[in-house]
Tab-separated table of C-alpha atoms in Angstrom:
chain	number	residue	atom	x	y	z
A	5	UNK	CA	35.387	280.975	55.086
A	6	UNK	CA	39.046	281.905	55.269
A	7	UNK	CA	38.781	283.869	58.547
A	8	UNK	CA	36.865	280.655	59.667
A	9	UNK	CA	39.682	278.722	59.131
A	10	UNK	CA	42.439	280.886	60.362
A	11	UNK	CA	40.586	281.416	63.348
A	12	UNK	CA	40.080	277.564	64.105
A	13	UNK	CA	43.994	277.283	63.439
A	14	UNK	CA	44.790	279.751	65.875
A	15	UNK	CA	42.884	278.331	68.646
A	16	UNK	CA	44.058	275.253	67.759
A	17	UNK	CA	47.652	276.525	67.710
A	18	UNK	CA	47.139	277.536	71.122
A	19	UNK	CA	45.834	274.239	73.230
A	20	UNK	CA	49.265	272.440	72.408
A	21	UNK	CA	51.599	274.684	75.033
A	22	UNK	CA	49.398	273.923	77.266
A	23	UNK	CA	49.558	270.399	77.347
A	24	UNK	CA	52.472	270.127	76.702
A	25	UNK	CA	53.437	272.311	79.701
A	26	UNK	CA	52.244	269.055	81.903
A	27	UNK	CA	54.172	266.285	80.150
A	28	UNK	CA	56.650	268.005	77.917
A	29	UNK	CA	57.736	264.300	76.434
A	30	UNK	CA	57.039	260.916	75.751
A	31	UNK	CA	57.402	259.244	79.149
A	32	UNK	CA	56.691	262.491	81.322
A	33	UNK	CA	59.221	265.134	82.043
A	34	UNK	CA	62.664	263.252	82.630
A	35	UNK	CA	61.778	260.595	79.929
A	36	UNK	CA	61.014	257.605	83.038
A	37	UNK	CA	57.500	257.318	82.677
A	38	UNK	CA	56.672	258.401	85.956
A	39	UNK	CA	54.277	260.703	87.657
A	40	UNK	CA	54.302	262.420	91.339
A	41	UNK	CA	50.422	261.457	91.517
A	42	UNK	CA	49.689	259.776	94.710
A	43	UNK	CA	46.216	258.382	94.502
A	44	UNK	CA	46.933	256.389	91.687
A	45	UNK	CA	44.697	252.611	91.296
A	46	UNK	CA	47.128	249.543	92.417
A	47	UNK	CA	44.397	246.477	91.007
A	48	UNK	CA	43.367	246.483	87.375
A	49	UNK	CA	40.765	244.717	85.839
A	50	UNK	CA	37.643	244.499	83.193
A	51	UNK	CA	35.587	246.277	86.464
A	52	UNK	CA	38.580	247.523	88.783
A	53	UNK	CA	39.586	250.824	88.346
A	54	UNK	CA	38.397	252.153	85.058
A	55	UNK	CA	37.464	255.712	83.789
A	56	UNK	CA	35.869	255.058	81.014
A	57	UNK	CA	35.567	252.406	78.086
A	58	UNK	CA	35.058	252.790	74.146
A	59	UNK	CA	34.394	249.964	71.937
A	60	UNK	CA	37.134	249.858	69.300
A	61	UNK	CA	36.854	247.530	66.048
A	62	UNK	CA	39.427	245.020	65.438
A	63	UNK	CA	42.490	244.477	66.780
A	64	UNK	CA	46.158	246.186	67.412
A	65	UNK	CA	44.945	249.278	69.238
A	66	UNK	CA	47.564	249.284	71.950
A	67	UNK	CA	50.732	251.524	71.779
């Protein structure tokens, strides 16, 4: 059970260099919020240009 543990530490321990190696800080790299992407969606709406959607309960959920 220990070596269990350990080893899901470990692996864990290792995933967060690599994200953070993309956006190092809150806001992206220089702290401006912006990214170098160039196909990025310019209309938003409850259809337009979504990835994905999860039902959330209640309210306050946005940062």
């Amino acid at each position: 059970m220990c070596r269990l543990i350990v080893s899901i530490a470990l692996v864990l321990s290792f995933t967060a260099p690599v994200a953070q190696a993309q956006w190092p800080q809150f806001r992206g790299p220089d702290g401006q919020g912006h990214s170098d992407d160039q196909n990025v969606p310019m209309n938003w709406s409850e259809n337009e240009s979504i990835a994905w959607k999860s039902a959330i309960p209640g309210e306050g959920w946005s940062s």
